[in-house]
PDB file of C-alpha atoms in Angstrom:
ATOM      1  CA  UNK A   1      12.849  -5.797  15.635  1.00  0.00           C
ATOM      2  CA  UNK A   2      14.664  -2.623  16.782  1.00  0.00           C
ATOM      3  CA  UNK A   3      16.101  -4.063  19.571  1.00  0.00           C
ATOM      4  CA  UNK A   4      17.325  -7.017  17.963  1.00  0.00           C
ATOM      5  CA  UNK A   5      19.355  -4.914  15.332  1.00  0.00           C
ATOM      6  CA  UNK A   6      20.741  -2.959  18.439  1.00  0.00           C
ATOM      7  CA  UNK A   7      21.386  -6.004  19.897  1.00  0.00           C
ATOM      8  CA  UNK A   8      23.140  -7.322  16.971  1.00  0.00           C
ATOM      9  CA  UNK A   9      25.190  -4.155  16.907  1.00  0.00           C
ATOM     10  CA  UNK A  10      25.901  -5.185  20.060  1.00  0.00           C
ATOM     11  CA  UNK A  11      27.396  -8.137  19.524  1.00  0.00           C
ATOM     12  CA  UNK A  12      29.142  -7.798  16.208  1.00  0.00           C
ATOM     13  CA  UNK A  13      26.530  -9.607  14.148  1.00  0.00           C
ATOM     14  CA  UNK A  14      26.396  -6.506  12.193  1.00  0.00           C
ATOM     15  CA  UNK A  15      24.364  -8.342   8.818  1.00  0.00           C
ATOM     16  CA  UNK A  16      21.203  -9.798  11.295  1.00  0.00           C
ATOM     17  CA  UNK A  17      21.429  -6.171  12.968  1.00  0.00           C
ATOM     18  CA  UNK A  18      20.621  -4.624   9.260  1.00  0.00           C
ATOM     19  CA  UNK A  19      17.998  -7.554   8.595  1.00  0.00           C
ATOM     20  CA  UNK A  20      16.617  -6.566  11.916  1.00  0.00           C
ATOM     21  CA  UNK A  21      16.514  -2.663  10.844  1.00  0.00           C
ATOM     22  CA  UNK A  22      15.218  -3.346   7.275  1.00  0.00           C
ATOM     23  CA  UNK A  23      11.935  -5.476   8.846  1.00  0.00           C
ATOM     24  CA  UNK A  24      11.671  -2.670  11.249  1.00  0.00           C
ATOM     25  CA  UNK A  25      10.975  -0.267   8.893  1.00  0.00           C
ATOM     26  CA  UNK A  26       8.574  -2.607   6.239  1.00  0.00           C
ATOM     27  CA  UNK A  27       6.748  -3.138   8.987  1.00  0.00           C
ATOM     28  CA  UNK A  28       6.174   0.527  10.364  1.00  0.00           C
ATOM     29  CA  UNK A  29       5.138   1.287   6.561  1.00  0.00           C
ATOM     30  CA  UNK A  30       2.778  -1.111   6.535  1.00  0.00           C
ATOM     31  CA  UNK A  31       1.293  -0.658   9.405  1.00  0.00           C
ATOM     32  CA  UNK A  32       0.966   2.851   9.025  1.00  0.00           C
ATOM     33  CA  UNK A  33       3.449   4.723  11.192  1.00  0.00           C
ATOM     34  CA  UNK A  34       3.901   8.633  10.817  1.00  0.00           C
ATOM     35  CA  UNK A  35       5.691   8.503   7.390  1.00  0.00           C
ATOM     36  CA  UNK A  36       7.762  11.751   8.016  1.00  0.00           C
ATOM     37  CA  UNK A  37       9.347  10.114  10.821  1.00  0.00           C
ATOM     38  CA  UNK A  38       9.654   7.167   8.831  1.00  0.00           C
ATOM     39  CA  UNK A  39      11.325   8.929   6.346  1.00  0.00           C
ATOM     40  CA  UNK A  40      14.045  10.069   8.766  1.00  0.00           C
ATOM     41  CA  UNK A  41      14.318   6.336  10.150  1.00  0.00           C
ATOM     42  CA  UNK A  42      15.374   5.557   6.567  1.00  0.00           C
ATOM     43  CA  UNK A  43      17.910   7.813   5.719  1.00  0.00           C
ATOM     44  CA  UNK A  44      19.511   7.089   8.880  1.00  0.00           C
ATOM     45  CA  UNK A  45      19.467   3.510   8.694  1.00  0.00           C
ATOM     46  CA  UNK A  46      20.592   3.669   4.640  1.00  0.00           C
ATOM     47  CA  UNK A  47      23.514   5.764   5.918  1.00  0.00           C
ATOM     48  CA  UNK A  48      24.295   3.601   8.125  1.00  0.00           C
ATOM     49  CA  UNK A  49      23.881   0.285   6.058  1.00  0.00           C
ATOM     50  CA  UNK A  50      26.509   2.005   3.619  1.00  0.00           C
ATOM     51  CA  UNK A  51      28.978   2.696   6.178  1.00  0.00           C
ATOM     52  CA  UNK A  52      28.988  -0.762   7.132  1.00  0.00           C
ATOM     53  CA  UNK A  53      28.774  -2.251   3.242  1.00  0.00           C
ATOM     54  CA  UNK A  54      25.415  -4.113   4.005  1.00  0.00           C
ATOM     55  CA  UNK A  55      24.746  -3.441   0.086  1.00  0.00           C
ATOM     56  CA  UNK A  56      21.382  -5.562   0.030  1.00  0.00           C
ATOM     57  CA  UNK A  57      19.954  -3.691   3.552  1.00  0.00           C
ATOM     58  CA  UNK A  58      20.702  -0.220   1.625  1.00  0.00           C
ATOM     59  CA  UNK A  59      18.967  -1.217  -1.596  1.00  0.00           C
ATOM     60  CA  UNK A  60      15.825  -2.899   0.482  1.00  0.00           C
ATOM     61  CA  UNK A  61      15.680   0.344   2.286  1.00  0.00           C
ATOM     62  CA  UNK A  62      15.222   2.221  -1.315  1.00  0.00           C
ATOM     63  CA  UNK A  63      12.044   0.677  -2.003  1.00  0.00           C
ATOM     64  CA  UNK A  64      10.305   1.657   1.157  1.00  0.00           C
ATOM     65  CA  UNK A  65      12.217   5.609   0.675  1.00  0.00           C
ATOM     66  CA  UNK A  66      10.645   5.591  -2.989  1.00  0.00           C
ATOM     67  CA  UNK A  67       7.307   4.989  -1.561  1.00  0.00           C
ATOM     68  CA  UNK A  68       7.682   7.064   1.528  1.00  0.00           C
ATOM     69  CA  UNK A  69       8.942  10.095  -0.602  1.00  0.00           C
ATOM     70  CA  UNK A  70       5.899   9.807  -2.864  1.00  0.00           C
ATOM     71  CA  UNK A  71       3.578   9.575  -0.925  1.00  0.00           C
ATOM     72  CA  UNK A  72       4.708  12.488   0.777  1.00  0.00           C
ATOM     73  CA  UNK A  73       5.740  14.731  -2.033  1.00  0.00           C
ATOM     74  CA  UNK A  74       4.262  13.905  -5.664  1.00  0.00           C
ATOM     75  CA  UNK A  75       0.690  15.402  -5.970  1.00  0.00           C
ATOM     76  CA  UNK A  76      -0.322  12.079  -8.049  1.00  0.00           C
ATOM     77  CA  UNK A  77      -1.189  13.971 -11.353  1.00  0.00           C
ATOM     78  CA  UNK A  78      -0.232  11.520 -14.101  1.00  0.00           C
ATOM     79  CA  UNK A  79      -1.317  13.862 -16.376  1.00  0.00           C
ATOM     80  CA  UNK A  80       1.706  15.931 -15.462  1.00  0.00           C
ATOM     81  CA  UNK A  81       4.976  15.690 -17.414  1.00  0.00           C
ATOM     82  CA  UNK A  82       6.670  14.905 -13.862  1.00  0.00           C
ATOM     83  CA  UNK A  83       4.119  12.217 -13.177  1.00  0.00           C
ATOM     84  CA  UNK A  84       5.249  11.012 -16.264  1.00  0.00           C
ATOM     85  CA  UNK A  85       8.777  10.629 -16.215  1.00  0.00           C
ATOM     86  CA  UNK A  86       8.456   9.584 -12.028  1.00  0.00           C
ATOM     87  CA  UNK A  87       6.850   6.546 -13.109  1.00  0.00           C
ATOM     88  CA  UNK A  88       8.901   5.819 -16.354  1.00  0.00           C
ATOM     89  CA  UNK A  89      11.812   5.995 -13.726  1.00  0.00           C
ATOM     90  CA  UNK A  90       9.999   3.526 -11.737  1.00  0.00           C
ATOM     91  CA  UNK A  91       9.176   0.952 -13.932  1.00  0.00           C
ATOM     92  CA  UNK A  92      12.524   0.998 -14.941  1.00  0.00           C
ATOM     93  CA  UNK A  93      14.140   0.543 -11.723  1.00  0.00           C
ATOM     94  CA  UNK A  94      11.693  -1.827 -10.959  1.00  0.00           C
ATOM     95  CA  UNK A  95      12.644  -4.250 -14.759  1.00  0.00           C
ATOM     96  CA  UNK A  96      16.404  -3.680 -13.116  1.00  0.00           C
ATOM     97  CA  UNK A  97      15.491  -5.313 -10.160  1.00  0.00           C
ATOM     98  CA  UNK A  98      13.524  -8.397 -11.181  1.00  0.00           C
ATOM     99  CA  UNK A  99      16.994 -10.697 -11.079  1.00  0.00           C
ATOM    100  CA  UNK A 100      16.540 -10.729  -7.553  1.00  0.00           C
ATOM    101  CA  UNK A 101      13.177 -12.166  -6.852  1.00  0.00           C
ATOM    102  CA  UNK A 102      12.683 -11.065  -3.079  1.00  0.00           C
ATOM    103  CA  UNK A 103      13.781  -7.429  -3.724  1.00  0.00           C
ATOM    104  CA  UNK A 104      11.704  -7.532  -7.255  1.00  0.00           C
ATOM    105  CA  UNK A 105       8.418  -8.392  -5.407  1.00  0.00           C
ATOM    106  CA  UNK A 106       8.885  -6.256  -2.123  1.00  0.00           C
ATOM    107  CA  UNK A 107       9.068  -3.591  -5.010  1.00  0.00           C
ATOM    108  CA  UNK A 108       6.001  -4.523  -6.456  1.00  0.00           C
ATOM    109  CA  UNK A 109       4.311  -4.850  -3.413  1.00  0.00           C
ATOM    110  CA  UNK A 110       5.058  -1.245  -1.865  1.00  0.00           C
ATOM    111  CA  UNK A 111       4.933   0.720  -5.157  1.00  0.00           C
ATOM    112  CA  UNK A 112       1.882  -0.875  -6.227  1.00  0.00           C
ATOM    113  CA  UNK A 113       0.499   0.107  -2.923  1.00  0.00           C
ATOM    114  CA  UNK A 114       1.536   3.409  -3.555  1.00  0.00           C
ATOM    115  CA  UNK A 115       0.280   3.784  -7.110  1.00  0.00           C
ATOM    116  CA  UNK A 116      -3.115   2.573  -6.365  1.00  0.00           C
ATOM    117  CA  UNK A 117      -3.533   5.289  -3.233  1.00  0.00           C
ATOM    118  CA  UNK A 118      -3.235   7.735  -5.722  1.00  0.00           C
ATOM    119  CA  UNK A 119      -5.313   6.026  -8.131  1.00  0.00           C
ATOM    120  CA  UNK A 120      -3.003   5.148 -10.706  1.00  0.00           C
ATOM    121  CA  UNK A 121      -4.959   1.984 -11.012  1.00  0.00           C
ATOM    122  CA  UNK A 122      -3.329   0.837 -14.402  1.00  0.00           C
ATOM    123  CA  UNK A 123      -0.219   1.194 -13.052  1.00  0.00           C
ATOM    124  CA  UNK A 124      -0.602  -0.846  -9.920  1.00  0.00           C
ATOM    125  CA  UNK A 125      -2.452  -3.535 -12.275  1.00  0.00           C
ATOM    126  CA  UNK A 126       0.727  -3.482 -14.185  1.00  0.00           C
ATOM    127  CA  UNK A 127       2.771  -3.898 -10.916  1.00  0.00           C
ATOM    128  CA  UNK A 128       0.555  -6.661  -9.836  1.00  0.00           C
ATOM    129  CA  UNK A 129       0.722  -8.525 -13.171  1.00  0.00           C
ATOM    130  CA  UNK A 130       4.666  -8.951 -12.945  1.00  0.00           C
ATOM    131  CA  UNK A 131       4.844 -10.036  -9.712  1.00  0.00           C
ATOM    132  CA  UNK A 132       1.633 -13.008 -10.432  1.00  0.00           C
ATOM    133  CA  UNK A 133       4.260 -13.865 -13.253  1.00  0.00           C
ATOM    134  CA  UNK A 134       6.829 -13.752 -11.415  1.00  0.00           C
ATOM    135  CA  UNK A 135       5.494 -16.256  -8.664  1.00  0.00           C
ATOM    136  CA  UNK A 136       4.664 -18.404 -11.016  1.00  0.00           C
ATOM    137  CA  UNK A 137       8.342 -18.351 -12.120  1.00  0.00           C
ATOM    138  CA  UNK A 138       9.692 -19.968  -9.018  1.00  0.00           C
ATOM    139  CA  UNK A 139       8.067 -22.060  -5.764  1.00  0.00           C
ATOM    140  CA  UNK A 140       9.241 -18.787  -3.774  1.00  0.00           C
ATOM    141  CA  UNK A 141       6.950 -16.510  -2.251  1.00  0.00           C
ATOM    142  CA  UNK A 142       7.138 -13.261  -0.720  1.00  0.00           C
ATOM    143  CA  UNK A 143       6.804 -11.777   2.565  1.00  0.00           C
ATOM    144  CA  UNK A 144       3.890  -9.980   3.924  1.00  0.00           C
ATOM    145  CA  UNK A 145       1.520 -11.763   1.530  1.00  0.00           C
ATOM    146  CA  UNK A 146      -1.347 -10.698   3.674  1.00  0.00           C
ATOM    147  CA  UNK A 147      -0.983  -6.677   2.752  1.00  0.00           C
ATOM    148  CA  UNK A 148      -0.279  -7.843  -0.945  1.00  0.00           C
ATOM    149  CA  UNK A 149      -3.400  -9.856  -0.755  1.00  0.00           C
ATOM    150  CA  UNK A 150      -5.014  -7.209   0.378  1.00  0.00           C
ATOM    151  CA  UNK A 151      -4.045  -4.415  -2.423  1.00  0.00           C
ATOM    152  CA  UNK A 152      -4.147  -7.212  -4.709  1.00  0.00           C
ATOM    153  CA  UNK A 153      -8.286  -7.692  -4.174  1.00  0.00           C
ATOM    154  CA  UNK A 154      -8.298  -3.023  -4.106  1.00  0.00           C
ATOM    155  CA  UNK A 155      -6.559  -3.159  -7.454  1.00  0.00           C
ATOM    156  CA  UNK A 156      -8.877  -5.900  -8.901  1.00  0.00           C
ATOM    157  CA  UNK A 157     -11.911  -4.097  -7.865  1.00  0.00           C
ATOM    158  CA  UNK A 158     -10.993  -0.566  -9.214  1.00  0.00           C
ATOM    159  CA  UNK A 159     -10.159  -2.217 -12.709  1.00  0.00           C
ATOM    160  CA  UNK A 160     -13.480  -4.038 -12.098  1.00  0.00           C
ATOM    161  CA  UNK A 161     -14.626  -0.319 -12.655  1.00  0.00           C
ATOM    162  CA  UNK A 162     -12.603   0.605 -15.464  1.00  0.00           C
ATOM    163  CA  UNK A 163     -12.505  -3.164 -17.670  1.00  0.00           C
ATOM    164  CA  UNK A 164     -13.233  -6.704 -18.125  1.00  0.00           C
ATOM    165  CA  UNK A 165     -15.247  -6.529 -15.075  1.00  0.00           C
ATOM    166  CA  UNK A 166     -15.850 -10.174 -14.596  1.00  0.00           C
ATOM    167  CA  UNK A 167     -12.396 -11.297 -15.118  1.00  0.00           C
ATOM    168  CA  UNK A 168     -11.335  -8.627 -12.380  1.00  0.00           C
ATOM    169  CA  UNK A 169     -14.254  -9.380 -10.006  1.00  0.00           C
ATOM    170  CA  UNK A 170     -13.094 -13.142 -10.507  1.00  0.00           C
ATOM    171  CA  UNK A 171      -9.384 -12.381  -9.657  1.00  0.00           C
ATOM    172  CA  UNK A 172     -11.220  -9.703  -6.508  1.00  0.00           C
ATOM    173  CA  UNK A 173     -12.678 -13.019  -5.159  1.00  0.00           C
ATOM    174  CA  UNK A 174      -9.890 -14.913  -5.143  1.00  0.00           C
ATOM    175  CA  UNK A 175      -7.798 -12.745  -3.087  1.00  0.00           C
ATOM    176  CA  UNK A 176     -10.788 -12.357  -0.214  1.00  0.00           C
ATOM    177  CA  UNK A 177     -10.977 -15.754   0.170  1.00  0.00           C
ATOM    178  CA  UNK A 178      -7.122 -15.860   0.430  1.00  0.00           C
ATOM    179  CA  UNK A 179      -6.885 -12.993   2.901  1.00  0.00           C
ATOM    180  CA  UNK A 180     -10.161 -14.228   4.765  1.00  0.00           C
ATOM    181  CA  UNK A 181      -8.032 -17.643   5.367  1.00  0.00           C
ATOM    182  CA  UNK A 182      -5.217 -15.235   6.606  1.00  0.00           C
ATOM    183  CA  UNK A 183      -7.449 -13.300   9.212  1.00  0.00           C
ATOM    184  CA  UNK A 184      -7.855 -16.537  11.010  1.00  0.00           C
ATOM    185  CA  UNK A 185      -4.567 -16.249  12.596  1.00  0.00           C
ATOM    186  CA  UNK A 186      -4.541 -12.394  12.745  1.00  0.00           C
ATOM    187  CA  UNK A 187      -8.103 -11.149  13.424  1.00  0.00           C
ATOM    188  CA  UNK A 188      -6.939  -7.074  14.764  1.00  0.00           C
ATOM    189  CA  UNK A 189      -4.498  -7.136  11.400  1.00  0.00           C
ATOM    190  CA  UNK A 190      -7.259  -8.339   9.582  1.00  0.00           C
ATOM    191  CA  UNK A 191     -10.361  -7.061  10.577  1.00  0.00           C
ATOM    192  CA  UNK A 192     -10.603  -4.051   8.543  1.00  0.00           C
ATOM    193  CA  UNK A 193      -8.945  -5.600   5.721  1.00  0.00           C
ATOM    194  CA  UNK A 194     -11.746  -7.681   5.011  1.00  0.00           C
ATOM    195  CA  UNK A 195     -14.553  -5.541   5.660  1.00  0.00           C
ATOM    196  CA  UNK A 196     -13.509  -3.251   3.238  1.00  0.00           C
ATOM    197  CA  UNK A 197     -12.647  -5.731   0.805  1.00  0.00           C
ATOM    198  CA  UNK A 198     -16.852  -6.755   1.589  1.00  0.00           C
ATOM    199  CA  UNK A 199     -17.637  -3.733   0.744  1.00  0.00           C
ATOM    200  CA  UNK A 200     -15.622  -3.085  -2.620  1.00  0.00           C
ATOM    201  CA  UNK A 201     -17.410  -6.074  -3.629  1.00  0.00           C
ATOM    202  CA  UNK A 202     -20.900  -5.641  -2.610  1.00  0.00           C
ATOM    203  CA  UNK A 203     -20.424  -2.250  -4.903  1.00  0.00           C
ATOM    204  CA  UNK A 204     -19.318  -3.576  -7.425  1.00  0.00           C
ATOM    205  CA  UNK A 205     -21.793  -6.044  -7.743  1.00  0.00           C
ATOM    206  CA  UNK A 206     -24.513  -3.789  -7.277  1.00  0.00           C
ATOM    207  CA  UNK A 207     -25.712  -3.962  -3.686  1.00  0.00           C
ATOM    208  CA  UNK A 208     -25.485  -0.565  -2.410  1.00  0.00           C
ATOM    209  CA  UNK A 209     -26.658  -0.826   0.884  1.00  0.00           C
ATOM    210  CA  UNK A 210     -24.841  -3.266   1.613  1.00  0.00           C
ATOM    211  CA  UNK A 211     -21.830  -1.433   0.684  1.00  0.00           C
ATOM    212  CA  UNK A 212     -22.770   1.262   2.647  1.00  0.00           C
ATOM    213  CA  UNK A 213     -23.002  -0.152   6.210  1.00  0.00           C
ATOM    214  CA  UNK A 214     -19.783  -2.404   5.404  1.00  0.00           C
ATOM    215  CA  UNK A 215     -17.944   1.111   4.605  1.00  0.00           C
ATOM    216  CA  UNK A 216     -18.676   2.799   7.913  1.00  0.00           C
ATOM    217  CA  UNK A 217     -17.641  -0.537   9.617  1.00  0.00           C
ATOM    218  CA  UNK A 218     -14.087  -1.012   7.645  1.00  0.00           C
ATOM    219  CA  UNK A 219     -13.884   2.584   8.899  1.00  0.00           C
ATOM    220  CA  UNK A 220     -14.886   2.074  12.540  1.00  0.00           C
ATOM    221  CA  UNK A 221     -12.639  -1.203  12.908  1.00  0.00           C
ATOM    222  CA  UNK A 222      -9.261   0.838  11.357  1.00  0.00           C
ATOM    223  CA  UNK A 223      -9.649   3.600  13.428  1.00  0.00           C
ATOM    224  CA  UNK A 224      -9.989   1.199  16.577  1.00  0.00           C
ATOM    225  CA  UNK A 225      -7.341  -0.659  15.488  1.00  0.00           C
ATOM    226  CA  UNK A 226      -4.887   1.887  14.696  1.00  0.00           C
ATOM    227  CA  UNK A 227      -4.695   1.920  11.089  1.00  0.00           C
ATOM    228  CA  UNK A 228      -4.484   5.171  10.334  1.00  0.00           C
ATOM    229  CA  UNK A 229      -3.708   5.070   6.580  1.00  0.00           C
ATOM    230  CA  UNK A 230      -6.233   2.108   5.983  1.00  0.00           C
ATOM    231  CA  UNK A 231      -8.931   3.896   7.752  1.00  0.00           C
ATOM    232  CA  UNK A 232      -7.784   7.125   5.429  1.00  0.00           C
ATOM    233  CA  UNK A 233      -8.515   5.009   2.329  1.00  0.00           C
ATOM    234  CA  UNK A 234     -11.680   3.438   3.886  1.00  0.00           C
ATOM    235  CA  UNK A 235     -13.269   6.768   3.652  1.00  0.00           C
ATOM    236  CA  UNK A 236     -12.035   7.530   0.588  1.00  0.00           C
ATOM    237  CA  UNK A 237     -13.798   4.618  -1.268  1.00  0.00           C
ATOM    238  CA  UNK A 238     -16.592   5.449   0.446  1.00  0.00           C
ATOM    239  CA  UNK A 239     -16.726   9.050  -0.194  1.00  0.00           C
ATOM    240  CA  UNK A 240     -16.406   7.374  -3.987  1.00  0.00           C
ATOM    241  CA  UNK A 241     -18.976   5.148  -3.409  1.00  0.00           C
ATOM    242  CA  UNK A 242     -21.151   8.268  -2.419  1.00  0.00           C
ATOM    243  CA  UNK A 243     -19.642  10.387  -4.957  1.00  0.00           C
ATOM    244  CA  UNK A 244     -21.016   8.014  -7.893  1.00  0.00           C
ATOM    245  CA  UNK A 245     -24.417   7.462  -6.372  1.00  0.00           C
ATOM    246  CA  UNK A 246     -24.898  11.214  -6.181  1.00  0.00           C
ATOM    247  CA  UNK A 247     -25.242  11.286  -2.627  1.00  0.00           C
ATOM    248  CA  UNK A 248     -23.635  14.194  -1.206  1.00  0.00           C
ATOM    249  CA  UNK A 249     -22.306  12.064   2.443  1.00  0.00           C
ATOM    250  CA  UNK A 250     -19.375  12.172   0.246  1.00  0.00           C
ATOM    251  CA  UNK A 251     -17.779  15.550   1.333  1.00  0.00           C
ATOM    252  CA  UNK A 252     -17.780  14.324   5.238  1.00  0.00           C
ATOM    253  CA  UNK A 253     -16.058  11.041   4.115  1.00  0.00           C
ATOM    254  CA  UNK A 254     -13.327  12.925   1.361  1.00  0.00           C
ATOM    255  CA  UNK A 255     -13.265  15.378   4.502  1.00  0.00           C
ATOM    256  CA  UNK A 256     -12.179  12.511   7.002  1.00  0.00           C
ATOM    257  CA  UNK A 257      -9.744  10.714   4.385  1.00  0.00           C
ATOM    258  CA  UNK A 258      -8.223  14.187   4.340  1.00  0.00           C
ATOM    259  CA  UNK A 259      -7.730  14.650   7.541  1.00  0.00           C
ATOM    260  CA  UNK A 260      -6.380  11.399   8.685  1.00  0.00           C
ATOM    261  CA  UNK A 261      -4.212  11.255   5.073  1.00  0.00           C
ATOM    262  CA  UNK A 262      -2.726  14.505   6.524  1.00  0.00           C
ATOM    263  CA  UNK A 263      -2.191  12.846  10.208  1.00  0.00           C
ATOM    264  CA  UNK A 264      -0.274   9.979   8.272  1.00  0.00           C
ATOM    265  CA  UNK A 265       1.761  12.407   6.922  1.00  0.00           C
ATOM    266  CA  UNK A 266       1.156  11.501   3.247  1.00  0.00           C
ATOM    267  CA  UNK A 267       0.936  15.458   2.316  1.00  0.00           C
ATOM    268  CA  UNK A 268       1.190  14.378  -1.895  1.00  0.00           C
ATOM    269  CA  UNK A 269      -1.659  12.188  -1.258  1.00  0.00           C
ATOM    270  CA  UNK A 270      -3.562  15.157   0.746  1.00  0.00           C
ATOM    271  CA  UNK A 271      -2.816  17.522  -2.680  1.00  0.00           C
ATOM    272  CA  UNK A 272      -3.858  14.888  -4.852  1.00  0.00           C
ATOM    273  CA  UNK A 273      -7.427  14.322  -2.932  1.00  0.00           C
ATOM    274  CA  UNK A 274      -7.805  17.998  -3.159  1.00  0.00           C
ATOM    275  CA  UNK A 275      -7.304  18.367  -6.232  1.00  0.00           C
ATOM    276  CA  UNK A 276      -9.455  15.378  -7.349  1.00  0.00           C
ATOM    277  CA  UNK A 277     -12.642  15.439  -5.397  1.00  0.00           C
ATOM    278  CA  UNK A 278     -15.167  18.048  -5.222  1.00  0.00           C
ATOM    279  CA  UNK A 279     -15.071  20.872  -3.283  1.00  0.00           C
TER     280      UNK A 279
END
């Protein structure tokens, strides 16, 4: 992808060039690149997309600088009168946006991401329930369905937790068996993926062994497969999953997601699990 937007600089064909830079970057935040140097790759590539008038690469590129900057710099506290007013802005950017149905769910998709690592779970729901009504708006669909299919069953479980816990286990399954039908052409994307997913659900439904040994493996397969921000959350949920049955295993796994949050180079996130797990 890089090389085909130098290539298209290259050559003149300045607007596949940008396209080329703007899948570049999606797909270094989703696959969990160093997000500081990230960061950097943005604002360089947004300066540039503005000195060449690409309009639509620049505003693409502020959904993945939103989530890159929050992840790096907002401590998570909703409770906070700046957690507040960051997400007010971001719904509202985000109601601005929803005339343009690819940039509407790419926004969706990232910040809902973003919002559920810090546990904002009601938030992502929110996020995930505009962009289900929004596909059913049009016979579009939007890229990199296999990561939204992926948050999508994360949400579903944590509001499991919280509400309604049938209707959100129902809407959990659902998206496994979507993302399990995905792995089949993608097994080192997908790997992981799904065994955490297996274990979400085998917690939530009460089978706590289970859950256990499905944890350790999610965590075992990101870390051989180089997802360093999945394998991050992996031991977060399971240093929840300890956390609520009392065991204390769940300092060594809030200790990993710590550590490997901190490698990422999510530094809010690293504040916010400080500040919200046990010491």
């Amino acid at each position: 992808l890089l090389q085909g937007y130098q290539e298209g600089m290259l050559h003149g064909d300045i607007g596949s060039a940008f396209s080329s830079a703007t899948s570049f970057l999606q797909c270094c935040f989703m696959s969990g690149h160093n997000l500081v140097t990230l960061g950097k790759d943005v604002k360089l590539f947004r300066k540039r997309a503005m000195e060449y008038r690409q309009k639509s690469t620049y505003e693409f590129n502020s959904i993945i600088e939103e989530a890159v900057s929050k992840l790096i710099h907002f401590s998570g506290h909703q409770s906070s009168e700046a957690g507040i007013l960051v997400d007010q802005k971001i719904l509202v950017q985000l109601c601005l946006r929803e005339n343009n149905f690819r940039y509407a769910c790419y926004s969706y998709i990232l910040l809902g991401m973003v919002e559920y690592i810090f546990g904002n779970y009601e938030l992502a729901a929110e996020m995930l329930q505009k962009r289900w009504d929004m596909e059913k708006k049009t016979s579009k669909m939007p890229g990199y369905r296999g990561l939204a299919t992926f948050y999508e069953c994360l949400i579903c479980v944590a509001m499991a937790r919280k509400q309604e816990k049938d209707k959100w286990v129902s809407r959990a399954g659902t998206a496994r068996s979507k993302l399990e039908e995905f792995s089949k052409y993608g097994e080192i994307n997908y790997e992981n993926k799904c065994l955490l997913l297996q274990a979400e659900m085998f917690d939530v439904e009460g089978h706590s062994e289970n859950a256990s040994n499905m944890y350790d493996a999610a965590i075992a397969a990101a870390e051989r497969n180089d997802f360093i921000h999945e394998q991050a959350i992996a031991n977060e949920r399971a240093g929840d999953f300890y956390q609520r049955h009392g065991d204390s295993k769940s300092y060594h796994y809030y200790g990993k997601a710590h550590d490997l949050y901190r490698q990422w180079g999510a530094f809010g996130k690293v504040e916010h699990l400080y500040k919200s797990t046990p010491s």
